[in-house]
Structures are given as structure tokens and as C-alpha cells.
PDB file of C-alpha atoms in Angstrom:
ATOM      1  CA  MET Z 239     -18.107  -3.585  -9.838  1.00 77.00           C
ATOM      2  CA  ALA Z 240     -20.799  -4.621  -7.392  1.00 76.00           C
ATOM      3  CA  LEU Z 241     -23.396  -4.465 -10.156  1.00 79.00           C
ATOM      4  CA  VAL Z 242     -21.212  -6.616 -12.389  1.00 79.00           C
ATOM      5  CA  ALA Z 243     -20.783  -9.122  -9.587  1.00 79.00           C
ATOM      6  CA  ARG Z 244     -24.541  -9.280  -8.937  1.00 77.00           C
ATOM      7  CA  GLY Z 245     -25.152  -9.686 -12.656  1.00 78.00           C
ATOM      8  CA  CYS Z 246     -22.708 -12.578 -12.822  1.00 75.00           C
ATOM      9  CA  TYR Z 247     -24.373 -14.232  -9.844  1.00 74.00           C
ATOM     10  CA  SER Z 248     -27.800 -13.870 -11.478  1.00 77.00           C
ATOM     11  CA  LEU Z 249     -26.498 -15.531 -14.662  1.00 73.00           C
ATOM     12  CA  MET Z 250     -25.294 -18.549 -12.705  1.00 68.00           C
ATOM     13  CA  PRO Z 251     -28.182 -20.858 -13.788  1.00 72.00           C
ATOM     14  CA  ALA Z 252     -27.490 -20.049 -17.432  1.00 71.00           C
ATOM     15  CA  ILE Z 253     -23.702 -20.322 -17.509  1.00 75.00           C
ATOM     16  CA  GLY Z 254     -23.043 -22.512 -14.484  1.00 74.00           C
ATOM     17  CA  GLN Z 255     -20.150 -22.109 -12.070  1.00 79.00           C
ATOM     18  CA  VAL Z 256     -18.402 -19.632 -14.364  1.00 81.00           C
ATOM     19  CA  GLY Z 257     -20.902 -16.995 -13.221  1.00 78.00           C
ATOM     20  CA  ARG Z 258     -20.033 -17.650  -9.600  1.00 80.00           C
ATOM     21  CA  LEU Z 259     -16.327 -17.413 -10.383  1.00 84.00           C
ATOM     22  CA  LEU Z 260     -16.752 -14.161 -12.316  1.00 82.00           C
ATOM     23  CA  GLY Z 261     -18.912 -12.700  -9.557  1.00 82.00           C
ATOM     24  CA  ALA Z 262     -16.388 -13.580  -6.862  1.00 85.00           C
ATOM     25  CA  THR Z 263     -13.562 -12.169  -8.963  1.00 88.00           C
ATOM     26  CA  ALA Z 264     -15.487  -8.919  -9.489  1.00 86.00           C
ATOM     27  CA  TRP Z 265     -16.096  -8.591  -5.730  1.00 87.00           C
ATOM     28  CA  LEU Z 266     -12.432  -9.182  -4.949  1.00 90.00           C
ATOM     29  CA  TYR Z 267     -11.376  -6.624  -7.559  1.00 90.00           C
ATOM     30  CA  ALA Z 268     -13.883  -4.126  -6.118  1.00 87.00           C
ATOM     31  CA  LEU Z 269     -12.409  -4.633  -2.648  1.00 89.00           C
ATOM     32  CA  TYR Z 270      -8.908  -4.100  -4.041  1.00 90.00           C
ATOM     33  CA  LEU Z 271      -9.995  -0.862  -5.750  1.00 86.00           C
ATOM     34  CA  TRP Z 272     -11.646   0.368  -2.560  1.00 85.00           C
ATOM     35  CA  TRP Z 273      -8.556  -0.407  -0.483  1.00 85.00           C
ATOM     36  CA  HIS Z 274      -6.255   1.270  -2.984  1.00 81.00           C
ATOM     37  CA  ASN Z 275      -8.369   4.463  -3.214  1.00 80.00           C
ATOM     38  CA  ARG Z 276      -9.734   4.660   0.333  1.00 78.00           C
ATOM     39  CA  ARG Z 277      -8.105   8.034   1.056  1.00 74.00           C
ATOM     40  CA  LEU Z 278      -9.011   9.549  -2.317  1.00 76.00           C
ATOM     41  CA  GLY Z 279      -5.374  10.152  -3.216  1.00 67.00           C
ATOM     42  CA  LEU Z 280      -4.717  12.383  -0.217  1.00 72.00           C
ATOM     43  CA  ASP Z 281      -1.920  10.298   1.302  1.00 69.00           C
ATOM     44  CA  PHE Z 282       0.576  13.084   0.651  1.00 69.00           C
ATOM     45  CA  LEU Z 283      -1.130  15.106   3.395  1.00 69.00           C
ATOM     46  CA  LEU Z 284      -0.100  12.517   5.962  1.00 70.00           C
ATOM     47  CA  THR Z 285       3.565  12.461   4.937  1.00 71.00           C
ATOM     48  CA  GLU Z 286       4.014  16.160   4.223  1.00 66.00           C
ATOM     49  CA  ARG Z 287       6.139  18.070   6.720  1.00 71.00           C
ATOM     50  CA  ARG Z 288       4.412  21.155   7.994  1.00 68.00           C
ATOM     51  CA  GLN Z 289       6.350  24.350   8.504  1.00 70.00           C
ATOM     52  CA  SER Z 290       5.440  27.160  10.791  1.00 69.00           C
ATOM     53  CA  VAL Z 291       3.890  30.184   9.189  1.00 67.00           C
ATOM     54  CA  LEU Z 292       5.461  33.533   9.981  1.00 67.00           C
ATOM     55  CA  THR Z 293       2.968  36.301  10.593  1.00 59.00           C
TER      56      THR Z 293
END
């Protein structure tokens, strides 16, 4: 997503403010994806109840 955003910013002289808008949107979407996947899907480890192991 960062590469797409940089590409949109570099196209700004050719397509005008639309490139800036697309670049900003791509950065915001990349931040959302990072925030959503920041624990790599391991949230269940935080909420799982641990039981003692009998030896």
C-alpha cells in the first residue's frame, strides 16, 4: 500500500489533486490494515483461560 501511495503522489503533476487524494487514501487504508493485523491474529492467546497442567 505504501508503494501505491508513493506512486499516486508521483503522478500528481500528471493527474492533479486526484493523485494526492488517492495517495492519502492508500496511506490511511495501509494504517487501518496495520492496526487491524498488528498482533498477527494471535489475539485469542490473550483471552484464552489457562489451566494448570497435572504432572
